[in-house]
mmCIF file with all atom_site columns, C-alpha atoms in Angstrom:
data_model
loop_
_atom_site.group_PDB
_atom_site.id
_atom_site.type_symbol
_atom_site.label_atom_id
_atom_site.label_alt_id
_atom_site.label_comp_id
_atom_site.label_asym_id
_atom_site.label_entity_id
_atom_site.label_seq_id
_atom_site.pdbx_PDB_ins_code
_atom_site.Cartn_x
_atom_site.Cartn_y
_atom_site.Cartn_z
_atom_site.occupancy
_atom_site.B_iso_or_equiv
_atom_site.pdbx_formal_charge
_atom_site.auth_seq_id
_atom_site.auth_comp_id
_atom_site.auth_asym_id
_atom_site.auth_atom_id
_atom_site.pdbx_PDB_model_num
ATOM 1   C CA . MET Y 1 1   ? 94.538  109.469 121.842 1.00 84.00 ? 50  MET Y CA 1
ATOM 2   C CA . LYS Y 1 2   ? 91.689  109.959 119.657 1.00 84.00 ? 51  LYS Y CA 1
ATOM 3   C CA . LEU Y 1 3   ? 89.902  106.534 118.492 1.00 85.00 ? 52  LEU Y CA 1
ATOM 4   C CA . ASN Y 1 4   ? 87.427  107.079 115.677 1.00 84.00 ? 53  ASN Y CA 1
ATOM 5   C CA . TYR Y 1 5   ? 83.851  107.039 116.913 1.00 80.00 ? 54  TYR Y CA 1
ATOM 6   C CA . SER Y 1 6   ? 81.986  106.391 113.594 1.00 84.00 ? 55  SER Y CA 1
ATOM 7   C CA . ASN Y 1 7   ? 84.291  103.552 112.429 1.00 85.00 ? 56  ASN Y CA 1
ATOM 8   C CA . GLY Y 1 8   ? 83.617  101.691 115.683 1.00 83.00 ? 57  GLY Y CA 1
ATOM 9   C CA . GLN Y 1 9   ? 87.343  101.724 116.918 1.00 88.00 ? 58  GLN Y CA 1
ATOM 10  C CA . LEU Y 1 10  ? 86.144  103.269 120.357 1.00 86.00 ? 59  LEU Y CA 1
ATOM 11  C CA . ILE Y 1 11  ? 83.273  100.986 121.162 1.00 84.00 ? 60  ILE Y CA 1
ATOM 12  C CA . GLY Y 1 12  ? 85.584  98.408  119.678 1.00 87.00 ? 61  GLY Y CA 1
ATOM 13  C CA . THR Y 1 13  ? 88.256  99.020  122.094 1.00 90.00 ? 62  THR Y CA 1
ATOM 14  C CA . ILE Y 1 14  ? 86.248  99.224  125.263 1.00 86.00 ? 63  ILE Y CA 1
ATOM 15  C CA . THR Y 1 15  ? 84.400  95.892  124.076 1.00 85.00 ? 64  THR Y CA 1
ATOM 16  C CA . ASP Y 1 16  ? 88.003  94.208  123.687 1.00 88.00 ? 65  ASP Y CA 1
ATOM 17  C CA . HIS Y 1 17  ? 87.263  93.610  120.019 1.00 88.00 ? 66  HIS Y CA 1
ATOM 18  C CA . VAL Y 1 18  ? 89.848  95.961  118.633 1.00 94.00 ? 67  VAL Y CA 1
ATOM 19  C CA . THR Y 1 19  ? 93.485  95.322  120.185 1.00 96.00 ? 68  THR Y CA 1
ATOM 20  C CA . LYS Y 1 20  ? 95.266  96.852  117.572 1.00 97.00 ? 69  LYS Y CA 1
ATOM 21  C CA . PHE Y 1 21  ? 95.892  100.351 115.787 1.00 96.00 ? 70  PHE Y CA 1
ATOM 22  C CA . LEU Y 1 22  ? 97.790  101.541 112.610 1.00 96.00 ? 71  LEU Y CA 1
ATOM 23  C CA . SER Y 1 23  ? 100.095 104.303 112.987 1.00 96.00 ? 72  SER Y CA 1
ATOM 24  C CA . TYR Y 1 24  ? 101.762 106.203 109.825 1.00 96.00 ? 73  TYR Y CA 1
ATOM 25  C CA . GLU Y 1 25  ? 105.303 107.400 110.894 1.00 96.00 ? 74  GLU Y CA 1
ATOM 26  C CA . SER Y 1 26  ? 107.021 109.627 108.136 1.00 94.00 ? 75  SER Y CA 1
ATOM 27  C CA . LYS Y 1 27  ? 110.521 109.161 109.602 1.00 92.00 ? 76  LYS Y CA 1
ATOM 28  C CA . ILE Y 1 28  ? 109.615 105.234 109.844 1.00 92.00 ? 77  ILE Y CA 1
ATOM 29  C CA . VAL Y 1 29  ? 108.522 105.287 106.439 1.00 91.00 ? 78  VAL Y CA 1
ATOM 30  C CA . ASP Y 1 30  ? 111.679 107.290 105.209 1.00 90.00 ? 79  ASP Y CA 1
ATOM 31  C CA . ILE Y 1 31  ? 114.047 104.530 106.563 1.00 86.00 ? 80  ILE Y CA 1
ATOM 32  C CA . CYS Y 1 32  ? 112.129 101.711 105.026 1.00 83.00 ? 81  CYS Y CA 1
ATOM 33  C CA . LYS Y 1 33  ? 112.279 103.046 101.659 1.00 81.00 ? 82  LYS Y CA 1
ATOM 34  C CA . GLN Y 1 34  ? 116.221 102.633 101.516 1.00 79.00 ? 83  GLN Y CA 1
ATOM 35  C CA . GLU Y 1 35  ? 115.549 98.709  101.915 1.00 73.00 ? 84  GLU Y CA 1
ATOM 36  C CA . LYS Y 1 36  ? 114.962 98.173  97.702  1.00 70.00 ? 85  LYS Y CA 1
ATOM 37  C CA . SER Y 1 37  ? 114.161 94.442  98.327  1.00 67.00 ? 86  SER Y CA 1
ATOM 38  C CA . ASN Y 1 38  ? 110.588 93.261  98.076  1.00 67.00 ? 87  ASN Y CA 1
ATOM 39  C CA . GLN Y 1 39  ? 111.355 90.808  100.586 1.00 69.00 ? 88  GLN Y CA 1
ATOM 40  C CA . PRO Y 1 40  ? 109.481 91.078  103.846 1.00 71.00 ? 89  PRO Y CA 1
ATOM 41  C CA . LEU Y 1 41  ? 111.416 93.296  106.287 1.00 77.00 ? 90  LEU Y CA 1
ATOM 42  C CA . THR Y 1 42  ? 113.934 91.810  108.696 1.00 85.00 ? 91  THR Y CA 1
ATOM 43  C CA . TYR Y 1 43  ? 113.250 93.920  112.052 1.00 89.00 ? 92  TYR Y CA 1
ATOM 44  C CA . SER Y 1 44  ? 114.198 93.896  115.528 1.00 92.00 ? 93  SER Y CA 1
ATOM 45  C CA . LEU Y 1 45  ? 112.829 96.062  118.630 1.00 94.00 ? 94  LEU Y CA 1
ATOM 46  C CA . THR Y 1 46  ? 114.960 97.366  121.203 1.00 94.00 ? 95  THR Y CA 1
ATOM 47  C CA . HIS Y 1 47  ? 114.343 99.459  124.321 1.00 89.00 ? 96  HIS Y CA 1
ATOM 48  C CA . ASP Y 1 48  ? 116.024 102.757 125.362 1.00 88.00 ? 97  ASP Y CA 1
ATOM 49  C CA . ALA Y 1 49  ? 115.893 102.784 128.775 1.00 84.00 ? 98  ALA Y CA 1
ATOM 50  C CA . GLU Y 1 50  ? 117.375 106.126 129.405 1.00 86.00 ? 99  GLU Y CA 1
ATOM 51  C CA . ASN Y 1 51  ? 114.914 107.786 127.160 1.00 89.00 ? 100 ASN Y CA 1
ATOM 52  C CA . ASN Y 1 52  ? 111.848 105.115 127.610 1.00 90.00 ? 101 ASN Y CA 1
ATOM 53  C CA . LYS Y 1 53  ? 111.646 104.702 123.819 1.00 95.00 ? 102 LYS Y CA 1
ATOM 54  C CA . THR Y 1 54  ? 111.362 101.662 121.715 1.00 96.00 ? 103 THR Y CA 1
ATOM 55  C CA . ILE Y 1 55  ? 113.601 101.455 118.681 1.00 95.00 ? 104 ILE Y CA 1
ATOM 56  C CA . LEU Y 1 56  ? 112.750 100.067 115.551 1.00 95.00 ? 105 LEU Y CA 1
ATOM 57  C CA . ASN Y 1 57  ? 115.637 98.353  113.788 1.00 93.00 ? 106 ASN Y CA 1
ATOM 58  C CA . ILE Y 1 58  ? 115.502 97.461  110.162 1.00 89.00 ? 107 ILE Y CA 1
ATOM 59  C CA . LYS Y 1 59  ? 117.840 95.267  108.602 1.00 85.00 ? 108 LYS Y CA 1
ATOM 60  C CA . THR Y 1 60  ? 118.254 95.737  104.944 1.00 80.00 ? 109 THR Y CA 1
ATOM 61  C CA . SER Y 1 61  ? 119.059 92.865  102.184 1.00 78.00 ? 110 SER Y CA 1
ATOM 62  C CA . ASP Y 1 62  ? 122.732 94.459  101.805 1.00 78.00 ? 111 ASP Y CA 1
ATOM 63  C CA . GLY Y 1 63  ? 123.449 94.010  105.481 1.00 79.00 ? 112 GLY Y CA 1
ATOM 64  C CA . ASN Y 1 64  ? 122.550 97.924  106.781 1.00 81.00 ? 113 ASN Y CA 1
ATOM 65  C CA . LEU Y 1 65  ? 121.095 98.496  109.836 1.00 87.00 ? 114 LEU Y CA 1
ATOM 66  C CA . LEU Y 1 66  ? 118.668 101.485 109.962 1.00 87.00 ? 115 LEU Y CA 1
ATOM 67  C CA . SER Y 1 67  ? 116.983 102.459 113.059 1.00 92.00 ? 116 SER Y CA 1
ATOM 68  C CA . HIS Y 1 68  ? 114.525 104.994 114.596 1.00 93.00 ? 117 HIS Y CA 1
ATOM 69  C CA . PRO Y 1 69  ? 112.380 105.269 117.743 1.00 95.00 ? 118 PRO Y CA 1
ATOM 70  C CA . THR Y 1 70  ? 108.865 104.318 117.182 1.00 96.00 ? 119 THR Y CA 1
ATOM 71  C CA . LYS Y 1 71  ? 105.807 107.170 118.244 1.00 96.00 ? 120 LYS Y CA 1
ATOM 72  C CA . TYR Y 1 72  ? 104.806 104.928 121.164 1.00 96.00 ? 121 TYR Y CA 1
ATOM 73  C CA . ALA Y 1 73  ? 107.041 102.808 123.319 1.00 96.00 ? 122 ALA Y CA 1
ATOM 74  C CA . ILE Y 1 74  ? 106.253 98.985  124.480 1.00 96.00 ? 123 ILE Y CA 1
ATOM 75  C CA . GLY Y 1 75  ? 104.885 99.287  128.039 1.00 95.00 ? 124 GLY Y CA 1
ATOM 76  C CA . GLU Y 1 76  ? 103.668 103.006 127.251 1.00 95.00 ? 125 GLU Y CA 1
ATOM 77  C CA . ILE Y 1 77  ? 100.152 103.895 128.809 1.00 96.00 ? 126 ILE Y CA 1
ATOM 78  C CA . ILE Y 1 78  ? 98.211  106.088 126.600 1.00 95.00 ? 127 ILE Y CA 1
ATOM 79  C CA . PRO Y 1 79  ? 95.111  107.491 127.874 1.00 93.00 ? 128 PRO Y CA 1
ATOM 80  C CA . ILE Y 1 80  ? 92.267  107.268 125.336 1.00 92.00 ? 129 ILE Y CA 1
ATOM 81  C CA . ASP Y 1 81  ? 89.688  110.563 124.802 1.00 89.00 ? 130 ASP Y CA 1
ATOM 82  C CA . GLY Y 1 82  ? 86.317  108.877 124.815 1.00 85.00 ? 131 GLY Y CA 1
ATOM 83  C CA . THR Y 1 83  ? 83.781  106.963 126.856 1.00 84.00 ? 132 THR Y CA 1
ATOM 84  C CA . VAL Y 1 84  ? 80.500  104.957 126.296 1.00 81.00 ? 133 VAL Y CA 1
ATOM 85  C CA . ALA Y 1 85  ? 78.654  107.863 127.526 1.00 82.00 ? 134 ALA Y CA 1
ATOM 86  C CA . SER Y 1 86  ? 80.456  110.025 125.151 1.00 83.00 ? 135 SER Y CA 1
ATOM 87  C CA . PHE Y 1 87  ? 79.828  107.632 122.155 1.00 83.00 ? 136 PHE Y CA 1
ATOM 88  C CA . PHE Y 1 88  ? 76.027  107.297 122.798 1.00 80.00 ? 137 PHE Y CA 1
ATOM 89  C CA . LEU Y 1 89  ? 75.959  111.200 123.364 1.00 82.00 ? 138 LEU Y CA 1
ATOM 90  C CA . ARG Y 1 90  ? 77.421  111.840 119.919 1.00 84.00 ? 139 ARG Y CA 1
ATOM 91  C CA . HIS Y 1 91  ? 75.328  108.562 118.473 1.00 82.00 ? 140 HIS Y CA 1
ATOM 92  C CA . ARG Y 1 92  ? 72.069  108.608 119.804 1.00 79.00 ? 141 ARG Y CA 1
ATOM 93  C CA . THR Y 1 93  ? 70.188  106.595 117.242 1.00 80.00 ? 142 THR Y CA 1
ATOM 94  C CA . ALA Y 1 94  ? 72.930  103.796 117.752 1.00 76.00 ? 143 ALA Y CA 1
ATOM 95  C CA . ARG Y 1 95  ? 70.699  102.048 120.260 1.00 74.00 ? 144 ARG Y CA 1
ATOM 96  C CA . THR Y 1 96  ? 67.811  102.054 117.882 1.00 77.00 ? 145 THR Y CA 1
ATOM 97  C CA . SER Y 1 97  ? 69.125  101.457 114.393 1.00 78.00 ? 146 SER Y CA 1
ATOM 98  C CA . PRO Y 1 98  ? 68.307  98.036  112.642 1.00 76.00 ? 147 PRO Y CA 1
ATOM 99  C CA . ALA Y 1 99  ? 71.530  97.718  110.778 1.00 72.00 ? 148 ALA Y CA 1
ATOM 100 C CA . LEU Y 1 100 ? 73.581  98.374  113.720 1.00 72.00 ? 149 LEU Y CA 1
ATOM 101 C CA . ARG Y 1 101 ? 71.660  96.315  116.065 1.00 70.00 ? 150 ARG Y CA 1
ATOM 102 C CA . PHE Y 1 102 ? 71.699  93.693  113.573 1.00 69.00 ? 151 PHE Y CA 1
ATOM 103 C CA . ALA Y 1 103 ? 75.428  93.640  113.203 1.00 66.00 ? 152 ALA Y CA 1
ATOM 104 C CA . PHE Y 1 104 ? 76.524  95.187  116.813 1.00 69.00 ? 153 PHE Y CA 1
ATOM 105 C CA . MET Y 1 105 ? 73.645  93.546  118.752 1.00 65.00 ? 154 MET Y CA 1
ATOM 106 C CA . SER Y 1 106 ? 75.941  92.234  121.795 1.00 69.00 ? 155 SER Y CA 1
ATOM 107 C CA . ASP Y 1 107 ? 78.299  94.952  121.679 1.00 72.00 ? 156 ASP Y CA 1
ATOM 108 C CA . ILE Y 1 108 ? 75.351  97.456  121.877 1.00 71.00 ? 157 ILE Y CA 1
ATOM 109 C CA . ASN Y 1 109 ? 73.638  95.596  124.577 1.00 73.00 ? 158 ASN Y CA 1
ATOM 110 C CA . MET Y 1 110 ? 76.810  95.279  126.441 1.00 74.00 ? 159 MET Y CA 1
ATOM 111 C CA . LEU Y 1 111 ? 77.804  98.976  126.133 1.00 74.00 ? 160 LEU Y CA 1
ATOM 112 C CA . LEU Y 1 112 ? 74.109  100.108 127.396 1.00 72.00 ? 161 LEU Y CA 1
ATOM 113 C CA . SER Y 1 113 ? 74.922  98.245  130.891 1.00 75.00 ? 162 SER Y CA 1
ATOM 114 C CA . ILE Y 1 114 ? 78.222  100.419 131.233 1.00 76.00 ? 163 ILE Y CA 1
ATOM 115 C CA . ASN Y 1 115 ? 77.984  103.506 133.371 1.00 75.00 ? 164 ASN Y CA 1
ATOM 116 C CA . ASP Y 1 116 ? 81.519  104.925 132.578 1.00 76.00 ? 165 ASP Y CA 1
ATOM 117 C CA . ALA Y 1 117 ? 80.816  108.609 133.295 1.00 70.00 ? 166 ALA Y CA 1
ATOM 118 C CA . ASN Y 1 118 ? 83.727  108.180 135.963 1.00 76.00 ? 167 ASN Y CA 1
ATOM 119 C CA . ASN Y 1 119 ? 85.921  106.007 133.848 1.00 82.00 ? 168 ASN Y CA 1
ATOM 120 C CA . THR Y 1 120 ? 89.491  106.802 132.346 1.00 87.00 ? 169 THR Y CA 1
ATOM 121 C CA . TYR Y 1 121 ? 90.247  104.411 129.553 1.00 91.00 ? 170 TYR Y CA 1
ATOM 122 C CA . CYS Y 1 122 ? 93.783  103.983 128.747 1.00 94.00 ? 171 CYS Y CA 1
ATOM 123 C CA . MET Y 1 123 ? 96.017  101.414 126.603 1.00 96.00 ? 172 MET Y CA 1
ATOM 124 C CA . ARG Y 1 124 ? 99.278  99.736  127.432 1.00 97.00 ? 173 ARG Y CA 1
ATOM 125 C CA . ILE Y 1 125 ? 101.190 99.033  124.353 1.00 97.00 ? 174 ILE Y CA 1
ATOM 126 C CA . THR Y 1 126 ? 102.327 95.323  124.120 1.00 97.00 ? 175 THR Y CA 1
ATOM 127 C CA . ASN Y 1 127 ? 103.807 94.824  120.879 1.00 96.00 ? 176 ASN Y CA 1
ATOM 128 C CA . ILE Y 1 128 ? 105.008 96.829  117.741 1.00 96.00 ? 177 ILE Y CA 1
ATOM 129 C CA . LYS Y 1 129 ? 105.206 95.462  113.997 1.00 95.00 ? 178 LYS Y CA 1
ATOM 130 C CA . PRO Y 1 130 ? 105.826 97.206  110.788 1.00 93.00 ? 179 PRO Y CA 1
ATOM 131 C CA . VAL Y 1 131 ? 103.156 95.918  108.136 1.00 93.00 ? 180 VAL Y CA 1
ATOM 132 C CA . ARG Y 1 132 ? 102.119 97.107  104.819 1.00 92.00 ? 181 ARG Y CA 1
ATOM 133 C CA . PRO Y 1 133 ? 98.536  97.782  104.449 1.00 94.00 ? 182 PRO Y CA 1
ATOM 134 C CA . SER Y 1 134 ? 98.019  95.144  101.503 1.00 92.00 ? 183 SER Y CA 1
ATOM 135 C CA . ARG Y 1 135 ? 99.737  92.374  103.750 1.00 92.00 ? 184 ARG Y CA 1
ATOM 136 C CA . ILE Y 1 136 ? 97.533  92.621  106.602 1.00 95.00 ? 185 ILE Y CA 1
ATOM 137 C CA . THR Y 1 137 ? 96.148  89.040  107.688 1.00 95.00 ? 186 THR Y CA 1
ATOM 138 C CA . THR Y 1 138 ? 92.719  88.222  108.470 1.00 94.00 ? 187 THR Y CA 1
ATOM 139 C CA . ASP Y 1 139 ? 93.412  87.771  111.912 1.00 95.00 ? 188 ASP Y CA 1
ATOM 140 C CA . ASP Y 1 140 ? 94.939  91.107  112.167 1.00 96.00 ? 189 ASP Y CA 1
ATOM 141 C CA . ALA Y 1 141 ? 92.304  93.003  110.271 1.00 95.00 ? 190 ALA Y CA 1
ATOM 142 C CA . CYS Y 1 142 ? 89.828  91.652  112.910 1.00 94.00 ? 191 CYS Y CA 1
ATOM 143 C CA . SER Y 1 143 ? 91.950  92.943  115.653 1.00 96.00 ? 192 SER Y CA 1
ATOM 144 C CA . LEU Y 1 144 ? 92.030  96.310  113.984 1.00 95.00 ? 193 LEU Y CA 1
ATOM 145 C CA . GLY Y 1 145 ? 88.390  96.591  113.364 1.00 92.00 ? 194 GLY Y CA 1
ATOM 146 C CA . VAL Y 1 146 ? 87.054  94.616  110.718 1.00 94.00 ? 195 VAL Y CA 1
ATOM 147 C CA . TYR Y 1 147 ? 84.068  92.522  111.674 1.00 90.00 ? 196 TYR Y CA 1
ATOM 148 C CA . SER Y 1 148 ? 82.222  89.525  110.329 1.00 89.00 ? 197 SER Y CA 1
ATOM 149 C CA . LEU Y 1 149 ? 79.265  87.379  110.327 1.00 83.00 ? 198 LEU Y CA 1
ATOM 150 C CA . SER Y 1 150 ? 77.962  84.353  108.502 1.00 82.00 ? 199 SER Y CA 1
ATOM 151 C CA . ILE Y 1 151 ? 74.759  84.946  106.218 1.00 76.00 ? 200 ILE Y CA 1
ATOM 152 C CA . SER Y 1 152 ? 73.310  81.890  104.626 1.00 79.00 ? 201 SER Y CA 1
ATOM 153 C CA . ARG Y 1 153 ? 76.412  79.723  105.636 1.00 81.00 ? 202 ARG Y CA 1
ATOM 154 C CA . ARG Y 1 154 ? 78.580  82.377  103.755 1.00 85.00 ? 203 ARG Y CA 1
ATOM 155 C CA . LYS Y 1 155 ? 81.074  84.698  105.686 1.00 88.00 ? 204 LYS Y CA 1
ATOM 156 C CA . SER Y 1 156 ? 81.024  88.215  105.033 1.00 89.00 ? 205 SER Y CA 1
ATOM 157 C CA . TYR Y 1 157 ? 83.112  90.999  106.470 1.00 93.00 ? 206 TYR Y CA 1
ATOM 158 C CA . TYR Y 1 158 ? 82.181  94.750  107.526 1.00 90.00 ? 207 TYR Y CA 1
ATOM 159 C CA . ILE Y 1 159 ? 82.957  97.910  108.674 1.00 90.00 ? 208 ILE Y CA 1
ATOM 160 C CA . PRO Y 1 160 ? 80.171  100.143 110.583 1.00 86.00 ? 209 PRO Y CA 1
ATOM 161 C CA . ASN Y 1 161 ? 79.605  103.938 109.975 1.00 87.00 ? 210 ASN Y CA 1
ATOM 162 C CA . PHE Y 1 162 ? 77.862  105.056 113.097 1.00 84.00 ? 211 PHE Y CA 1
ATOM 163 C CA . ASP Y 1 163 ? 77.478  108.599 111.657 1.00 86.00 ? 212 ASP Y CA 1
ATOM 164 C CA . THR Y 1 164 ? 75.121  107.018 108.796 1.00 86.00 ? 213 THR Y CA 1
ATOM 165 C CA . ASP Y 1 165 ? 73.952  104.340 110.874 1.00 83.00 ? 214 ASP Y CA 1
ATOM 166 C CA . SER Y 1 166 ? 74.975  101.883 108.172 1.00 85.00 ? 215 SER Y CA 1
ATOM 167 C CA . ILE Y 1 167 ? 77.256  99.079  107.646 1.00 86.00 ? 216 ILE Y CA 1
ATOM 168 C CA . THR Y 1 168 ? 79.137  98.050  104.466 1.00 90.00 ? 217 THR Y CA 1
ATOM 169 C CA . PHE Y 1 169 ? 79.671  94.311  103.672 1.00 91.00 ? 218 PHE Y CA 1
ATOM 170 C CA . TYR Y 1 170 ? 82.847  93.268  101.806 1.00 93.00 ? 219 TYR Y CA 1
ATOM 171 C CA . ALA Y 1 171 ? 83.281  89.636  100.015 1.00 90.00 ? 220 ALA Y CA 1
ATOM 172 C CA . THR Y 1 172 ? 86.641  89.173  102.081 1.00 93.00 ? 221 THR Y CA 1
ATOM 173 C CA . ALA Y 1 173 ? 88.431  90.468  104.912 1.00 93.00 ? 222 ALA Y CA 1
ATOM 174 C CA . HIS Y 1 174 ? 91.355  91.819  102.715 1.00 94.00 ? 223 HIS Y CA 1
ATOM 175 C CA . ARG Y 1 175 ? 88.900  94.403  100.736 1.00 95.00 ? 224 ARG Y CA 1
ATOM 176 C CA . ALA Y 1 176 ? 87.213  95.520  104.167 1.00 95.00 ? 225 ALA Y CA 1
ATOM 177 C CA . MET Y 1 177 ? 90.798  95.855  105.479 1.00 95.00 ? 226 MET Y CA 1
ATOM 178 C CA . MET Y 1 178 ? 91.943  97.798  102.884 1.00 96.00 ? 227 MET Y CA 1
ATOM 179 C CA . ALA Y 1 179 ? 88.451  100.040 103.009 1.00 95.00 ? 228 ALA Y CA 1
ATOM 180 C CA . LEU Y 1 180 ? 89.202  100.472 106.855 1.00 94.00 ? 229 LEU Y CA 1
ATOM 181 C CA . ALA Y 1 181 ? 92.883  101.652 106.211 1.00 95.00 ? 230 ALA Y CA 1
ATOM 182 C CA . TYR Y 1 182 ? 91.732  104.177 103.969 1.00 94.00 ? 231 TYR Y CA 1
ATOM 183 C CA . LYS Y 1 183 ? 89.742  105.646 106.964 1.00 91.00 ? 232 LYS Y CA 1
ATOM 184 C CA . MET Y 1 184 ? 92.830  105.366 109.357 1.00 92.00 ? 233 MET Y CA 1
ATOM 185 C CA . LEU Y 1 185 ? 95.744  105.839 107.458 1.00 94.00 ? 234 LEU Y CA 1
ATOM 186 C CA . PRO Y 1 186 ? 96.997  109.161 104.920 1.00 95.00 ? 235 PRO Y CA 1
ATOM 187 C CA . LYS Y 1 187 ? 95.468  107.816 101.555 1.00 95.00 ? 236 LYS Y CA 1
ATOM 188 C CA . ASN Y 1 188 ? 98.921  107.838 99.771  1.00 94.00 ? 237 ASN Y CA 1
ATOM 189 C CA . ALA Y 1 189 ? 100.334 105.735 102.429 1.00 94.00 ? 238 ALA Y CA 1
ATOM 190 C CA . VAL Y 1 190 ? 97.379  103.208 101.488 1.00 95.00 ? 239 VAL Y CA 1
ATOM 191 C CA . LEU Y 1 191 ? 97.750  103.506 97.669  1.00 95.00 ? 240 LEU Y CA 1
ATOM 192 C CA . ASN Y 1 192 ? 101.436 103.066 97.608  1.00 92.00 ? 241 ASN Y CA 1
ATOM 193 C CA . ASN Y 1 193 ? 101.143 100.423 100.150 1.00 92.00 ? 242 ASN Y CA 1
ATOM 194 C CA . GLN Y 1 194 ? 103.939 102.328 102.443 1.00 92.00 ? 243 GLN Y CA 1
ATOM 195 C CA . ILE Y 1 195 ? 105.014 100.594 105.908 1.00 91.00 ? 244 ILE Y CA 1
ATOM 196 C CA . CYS Y 1 196 ? 103.073 101.460 108.769 1.00 95.00 ? 245 CYS Y CA 1
ATOM 197 C CA . LEU Y 1 197 ? 103.290 100.416 112.434 1.00 96.00 ? 246 LEU Y CA 1
ATOM 198 C CA . MET Y 1 198 ? 100.816 98.074  113.949 1.00 97.00 ? 247 MET Y CA 1
ATOM 199 C CA . TYR Y 1 199 ? 100.265 98.658  117.500 1.00 97.00 ? 248 TYR Y CA 1
ATOM 200 C CA . GLU Y 1 200 ? 99.024  95.983  119.773 1.00 97.00 ? 249 GLU Y CA 1
ATOM 201 C CA . PHE Y 1 201 ? 97.563  96.865  123.157 1.00 97.00 ? 250 PHE Y CA 1
ATOM 202 C CA . GLU Y 1 202 ? 95.485  95.871  126.093 1.00 96.00 ? 251 GLU Y CA 1
ATOM 203 C CA . ILE Y 1 203 ? 93.122  98.099  127.590 1.00 94.00 ? 252 ILE Y CA 1
ATOM 204 C CA . ILE Y 1 204 ? 93.283  99.574  131.323 1.00 93.00 ? 253 ILE Y CA 1
ATOM 205 C CA . VAL Y 1 205 ? 90.201  101.190 132.867 1.00 88.00 ? 254 VAL Y CA 1
ATOM 206 C CA . LYS Y 1 206 ? 91.144  103.564 135.851 1.00 84.00 ? 255 LYS Y CA 1
#
């Protein structure tokens, strides 16, 4: 799996700040469109052992059961395309950028101490949840890659851009999450607030 370098997904995953990711899956979107109610989806997950698939089951307000396998299965181990070494090779100025060091001092110092040229990072899927971008909670937003800090006793939320050595602050976690969602999902999916899948994972180093 390729994690976004510029938005901090890769380093967030390696430093255990990012433990979830969003996935737009068109077949899942299509079956969810059949549920006309605005109420939260009633869903369950089942495992197809024969095919090693996780099945998302949506129960509609009129009693129908709609099912489709998810892209990744719970328990599946997915190799990550990227290392700390490759991150700093691509973003050489991340070590010295005043903005990034202000926002990511502890993360960058930790990364600088890691020699992972021979490491392979993987993620093991531990849970799956259907969500709409506009309804993602603050806790989930922070697990997806939104950062926060307090300035003059006021909490601000931000996302990085390592390509431009900059960070963008937002007044609320919701605004930061929507900005991040536009970088992670198709634009129309965010504009139309379509169902996407939020995968939770744990990092494995081999």
